[in-house]
Tab-separated table of C-alpha atoms and ligand atoms in Angstrom:
chain	number	residue	atom	x	y	z
A	1	MET	CA	0.882	-42.534	14.769
A	2	GLN	CA	0.955	-39.941	16.850
A	3	ALA	CA	-1.757	-36.995	15.878
A	4	TRP	CA	-0.097	-33.731	15.480
A	5	ILE	CA	-1.705	-29.961	15.789
A	6	ALA	CA	0.646	-27.369	13.737
A	7	PRO	CA	-0.384	-24.031	13.935
A	8	SER	CA	0.608	-21.693	11.178
A	9	ILE	CA	1.986	-19.067	11.419
A	10	LEU	CA	0.598	-16.913	9.380
A	11	SER	CA	-2.112	-15.904	11.131
A	12	ALA	CA	0.220	-15.225	14.419
A	13	ASP	CA	1.332	-11.808	15.798
A	14	PHE	CA	3.232	-11.475	13.698
A	15	SER	CA	4.700	-7.979	15.795
A	16	ARG	CA	4.832	-10.867	18.930
A	17	LEU	CA	6.217	-13.964	16.886
A	18	GLY	CA	8.664	-15.703	19.222
A	19	GLU	CA	6.292	-15.532	22.582
A	20	GLU	CA	3.438	-17.044	20.187
A	21	ILE	CA	4.525	-19.601	19.250
A	22	GLU	CA	5.933	-20.711	23.226
A	23	ALA	CA	2.153	-19.526	23.682
A	24	VAL	CA	1.266	-21.832	21.155
A	25	LEU	CA	3.402	-25.261	22.505
A	26	ALA	CA	2.525	-24.474	25.838
A	27	ALA	CA	-1.183	-24.857	24.612
A	28	GLY	CA	-0.998	-27.604	23.565
A	29	ALA	CA	0.701	-27.684	19.793
A	30	ASP	CA	3.217	-30.485	18.919
A	31	ILE	CA	5.035	-28.738	16.239
A	32	ILE	CA	5.182	-25.262	14.562
A	33	HIS	CA	4.098	-24.856	10.522
A	34	PHE	CA	6.080	-22.053	9.004
A	35	ASP	CA	4.129	-20.779	5.490
A	36	VAL	CA	6.784	-19.461	3.412
A	37	MET	CA	5.204	-17.243	0.563
A	38	ASP	CA	6.843	-15.081	-2.732
A	39	ASN	CA	4.401	-13.677	-3.863
A	40	HIS	CA	4.870	-15.482	-7.529
A	41	TYR	CA	4.121	-18.815	-6.931
A	42	VAL	CA	1.722	-17.702	-4.533
A	43	PRO	CA	0.250	-13.917	-4.354
A	44	ASN	CA	1.530	-13.167	-0.374
A	45	LEU	CA	4.530	-11.952	0.294
A	46	THR	CA	5.188	-13.658	3.720
A	47	ILE	CA	8.593	-14.693	6.002
A	48	GLY	CA	12.224	-15.768	4.970
A	49	PRO	CA	15.810	-18.889	6.533
A	50	LEU	CA	15.998	-14.772	8.400
A	51	VAL	CA	12.864	-15.498	10.633
A	52	LEU	CA	13.733	-19.245	11.136
A	53	GLU	CA	17.117	-18.341	12.178
A	54	SER	CA	16.054	-16.158	14.708
A	55	LEU	CA	13.671	-17.805	15.897
A	56	ARG	CA	15.937	-20.693	16.434
A	57	LYS	CA	18.553	-17.950	17.950
A	58	ALA	CA	16.032	-16.879	21.156
A	59	GLY	CA	15.834	-20.975	21.842
A	60	ILE	CA	12.820	-22.070	20.502
A	61	ASP	CA	13.629	-25.764	19.696
A	62	CYS	CA	10.465	-27.644	18.404
A	63	PHE	CA	10.245	-29.757	15.604
A	64	ILE	CA	8.771	-26.782	12.695
A	65	ASP	CA	8.422	-27.577	9.627
A	66	VAL	CA	8.562	-25.817	6.351
A	67	HIS	CA	6.342	-25.130	3.221
A	68	LEU	CA	7.882	-23.664	0.989
A	69	MET	CA	4.964	-21.448	-1.706
A	70	VAL	CA	7.915	-19.818	-3.381
A	71	LYS	CA	9.346	-20.815	-7.117
A	72	PRO	CA	11.775	-21.540	-8.189
A	73	VAL	CA	12.142	-23.274	-4.880
A	74	ASP	CA	15.264	-24.546	-4.675
A	75	ARG	CA	17.922	-21.997	-4.060
A	76	LEU	CA	16.233	-21.729	-0.686
A	77	ILE	CA	16.719	-25.111	0.597
A	78	GLY	CA	19.549	-25.146	1.154
A	79	ASP	CA	18.777	-21.612	3.318
A	80	PHE	CA	16.207	-22.750	5.458
A	81	LEU	CA	18.425	-26.561	6.347
A	82	ASP	CA	20.751	-23.777	7.348
A	83	ALA	CA	18.087	-22.264	9.496
A	84	GLY	CA	17.064	-25.214	11.399
A	85	ALA	CA	13.964	-26.531	9.337
A	86	ASN	CA	13.040	-29.923	10.358
A	87	LEU	CA	11.090	-30.932	7.651
A	88	ILE	CA	10.490	-28.914	4.495
A	89	SER	CA	8.076	-29.058	2.266
A	90	VAL	CA	8.063	-28.008	-1.777
A	91	HIS	CA	4.912	-28.451	-4.379
A	92	PRO	CA	5.053	-30.119	-6.995
A	93	GLU	CA	4.722	-27.567	-10.111
A	94	SER	CA	7.635	-25.434	-8.135
A	95	THR	CA	10.225	-26.460	-9.358
A	96	GLU	CA	11.159	-28.348	-12.419
A	97	HIS	CA	13.262	-31.526	-10.945
A	98	LEU	CA	11.509	-32.873	-8.067
A	99	HIS	CA	13.652	-35.689	-7.337
A	100	ARG	CA	16.812	-33.139	-6.902
A	101	THR	CA	14.554	-31.161	-4.868
A	102	LEU	CA	13.294	-33.061	-2.504
A	103	SER	CA	16.972	-34.971	-2.605
A	104	LEU	CA	18.450	-31.627	-1.618
A	105	ILE	CA	16.151	-31.750	0.736
A	106	ARG	CA	16.508	-35.497	2.269
A	107	ASP	CA	20.686	-34.345	1.763
A	108	GLY	CA	20.918	-32.213	3.837
A	109	GLY	CA	19.521	-33.671	6.225
A	110	ALA	CA	15.692	-33.212	7.113
A	111	GLN	CA	12.657	-34.608	6.417
A	112	ALA	CA	10.824	-33.611	3.037
A	113	GLY	CA	7.523	-33.275	2.430
A	114	ILE	CA	5.059	-32.898	-1.071
A	115	VAL	CA	1.983	-30.760	-0.851
A	116	PHE	CA	-0.368	-30.724	-3.441
A	117	ASN	CA	-2.949	-28.228	-4.174
A	118	PRO	CA	-6.833	-28.532	-4.626
A	119	ALA	CA	-6.293	-29.492	-8.264
A	120	THR	CA	-3.569	-30.733	-8.754
A	121	PRO	CA	-3.158	-34.502	-9.618
A	122	LEU	CA	-1.648	-36.931	-7.690
A	123	HIS	CA	0.643	-38.443	-10.601
A	124	ALA	CA	3.596	-37.262	-8.435
A	125	LEU	CA	3.379	-39.263	-5.870
A	126	ASP	CA	3.718	-42.529	-7.893
A	127	GLU	CA	7.833	-42.074	-7.843
A	128	ALA	CA	8.324	-39.268	-5.543
A	129	ILE	CA	6.011	-41.580	-2.864
A	130	GLY	CA	9.717	-43.396	-1.905
A	131	LEU	CA	11.214	-39.534	-1.545
A	132	VAL	CA	8.945	-37.943	1.295
A	133	ASP	CA	8.434	-38.429	4.652
A	134	LEU	CA	4.712	-36.144	4.611
A	135	VAL	CA	2.741	-35.345	1.343
A	136	LEU	CA	0.517	-32.325	2.879
A	137	ILE	CA	-2.823	-31.706	0.746
A	138	MET	CA	-4.002	-28.760	0.888
A	139	SER	CA	-7.855	-28.341	1.747
A	140	VAL	CA	-7.957	-24.474	0.238
A	141	ASN	CA	-5.980	-22.958	-2.506
A	142	PRO	CA	-2.496	-21.589	-1.426
A	143	GLY	CA	-1.665	-17.643	-0.772
A	144	PHE	CA	-3.883	-16.649	2.632
A	145	GLY	CA	-5.278	-18.216	6.032
A	146	GLY	CA	-8.769	-17.762	6.989
A	147	GLN	CA	-10.604	-19.282	4.081
A	148	GLY	CA	-12.825	-22.237	3.893
A	149	PHE	CA	-12.408	-26.258	3.612
A	150	ILE	CA	-12.369	-27.493	0.369
A	151	PRO	CA	-15.256	-30.685	0.626
A	152	GLU	CA	-13.600	-32.324	-2.441
A	153	SER	CA	-9.997	-32.400	0.358
A	154	LEU	CA	-11.021	-34.932	1.696
A	155	ASP	CA	-11.704	-38.220	-0.784
A	156	LYS	CA	-8.278	-37.078	-2.248
A	157	LEU	CA	-7.232	-37.300	1.639
A	158	ARG	CA	-8.650	-40.862	1.945
A	159	ARG	CA	-6.709	-41.587	-1.747
A	160	VAL	CA	-3.249	-40.678	-0.625
A	161	ARG	CA	-4.270	-42.885	2.813
A	162	ARG	CA	-4.990	-45.897	0.978
A	163	ARG	CA	-1.051	-45.243	-1.360
A	164	ILE	CA	0.447	-44.468	2.276
A	165	ASP	CA	-0.924	-47.497	3.585
A	166	GLU	CA	0.180	-49.189	0.539
A	167	SER	CA	3.826	-48.406	-0.285
A	168	GLY	CA	4.449	-49.314	3.774
A	169	ARG	CA	6.797	-46.358	4.488
A	170	GLU	CA	6.440	-44.429	6.744
A	171	ILE	CA	4.788	-41.290	6.128
A	172	ARG	CA	3.060	-39.011	7.638
A	173	LEU	CA	-0.420	-37.288	6.203
A	174	GLU	CA	-0.842	-33.809	6.163
A	175	VAL	CA	-3.904	-31.373	5.621
A	176	ASP	CA	-3.844	-27.823	5.181
A	177	GLY	CA	-6.484	-24.968	5.708
A	178	GLY	CA	-9.607	-24.058	7.116
A	179	ILE	CA	-8.867	-26.494	9.519
A	180	LYS	CA	-11.272	-26.369	13.356
A	181	ALA	CA	-12.943	-27.917	15.919
A	182	GLY	CA	-15.670	-28.946	13.979
A	183	ASN	CA	-14.110	-30.194	11.136
A	184	ILE	CA	-10.794	-31.572	12.141
A	185	ALA	CA	-11.864	-35.418	12.873
A	186	ASP	CA	-13.608	-35.421	9.584
A	187	ALA	CA	-9.993	-34.885	7.835
A	188	ALA	CA	-8.983	-37.566	10.517
A	189	ARG	CA	-11.508	-40.406	9.171
A	190	ALA	CA	-9.954	-39.775	5.536
A	191	GLY	CA	-6.656	-40.394	7.138
A	192	ALA	CA	-4.592	-37.313	8.436
A	193	ASP	CA	-2.524	-37.209	11.436
A	194	THR	CA	-0.802	-34.545	10.671
A	195	PHE	CA	-3.000	-31.494	11.585
A	196	VAL	CA	-2.537	-27.865	10.637
A	197	ALA	CA	-4.059	-24.669	11.842
A	198	GLY	CA	-4.123	-21.364	11.462
A	199	SER	CA	-6.724	-18.734	12.010
A	200	ALA	CA	-8.400	-21.240	14.119
A	201	ILE	CA	-5.932	-21.182	16.798
A	202	PHE	CA	-4.192	-17.595	16.570
A	203	GLY	CA	-7.687	-16.678	15.651
A	204	ALA	CA	-9.162	-18.173	19.561
A	205	ASP	CA	-8.613	-15.941	22.542
A	206	ASP	CA	-8.359	-19.253	24.077
A	207	TYR	CA	-5.105	-21.002	22.597
A	208	ALA	CA	-5.093	-24.251	24.531
A	209	ALA	CA	-8.705	-24.269	24.478
A	210	THR	CA	-9.005	-24.899	21.893
A	211	ILE	CA	-6.413	-26.462	20.531
A	212	ALA	CA	-7.539	-28.884	23.438
A	213	ALA	CA	-11.508	-29.225	21.503
A	214	MET	CA	-9.569	-29.711	18.438
A	215	ARG	CA	-7.248	-33.131	20.491
A	216	ALA	CA	-10.791	-33.888	21.500
A	217	ALA	CA	-12.819	-34.164	18.475
A	218	LEU	CA	-9.245	-36.769	17.428
A	219	ASP	CA	-10.083	-38.790	20.659
A	220	LEU	CA	-13.700	-39.160	19.062
A	221	ALA	CA	-12.736	-40.244	15.767
A	222	HIS	CA	-10.311	-42.605	16.228
A	223	GLY	CA	-12.669	-43.940	18.657
A	224	VAL	CA	-10.621	-42.881	22.202
B	301	DX5	C1	-2.082	-21.667	2.932
B	301	DX5	C2	-1.024	-21.521	4.358
B	301	DX5	C3	-1.349	-22.428	5.212
B	301	DX5	C4	-2.734	-21.756	6.432
B	301	DX5	C5	-3.596	-22.228	7.007
B	301	DX5	O1	-1.622	-21.576	2.270
B	301	DX5	O2	-0.085	-23.194	3.523
B	301	DX5	O3	-1.025	-22.461	6.621
B	301	DX5	O4	-1.968	-20.558	7.092
B	301	DX5	O5	-4.704	-21.054	7.292
B	301	DX5	P1	-5.832	-21.859	8.142
B	301	DX5	O6	-5.981	-22.619	9.123
B	301	DX5	O7	-6.574	-20.344	8.089
B	301	DX5	O8	-6.951	-21.803	6.828
B	302	ZN	ZN1	0.495	-23.711	5.297
């Protein structure tokens, strides 16, 4: 599977969000990661479906990966589908009925993702692996950009990689939190193929150079 670099707009300049997205796409990003926080499931508050809808209306047509950190989550899924999400990821802790939530996403025509926090066991994968297009491993506790990568996440990535391979399904393995050019190769070797990076990209002066450095590290990890 082709590696995807997914800038998280959490660290973008929100007063110029559309321009920031165009800039990272022009700089070589593959998709955009859209973090939604509710000050309830996580201790921070960000943006909702109206912002996604505005971006779509402004002509932003790239693949948008919506990471929902909200509880309860089901009621917002239709809004994000209507707003133009390509993929919607949910945390098992944010819903009473994970099967229903994942089905709402898939029946609405988007891809579905399941997200595991650093201390959340992978049990939900037993029953849900057949219903997801992406597994997202949090390598920080969700809520804020700019935190340090939790090294135990590498082992978790390896375990999920094995389970995805055993399933025989086409499922992306995404990692989110503390990813930068200096550690992206470790995550790739552990099996990740989709790399969220917020502060490392939007905090840099030169987006293209930063994404190119990440891509070079990935090529090295893959032996290209
Ligand atoms: C954290 C968010 C991340 C965040 C990553 O809760 O889910 O997507 O933006 O930011 P960095 O890359 O700065 O750790
Ligand atoms: Zn995220």
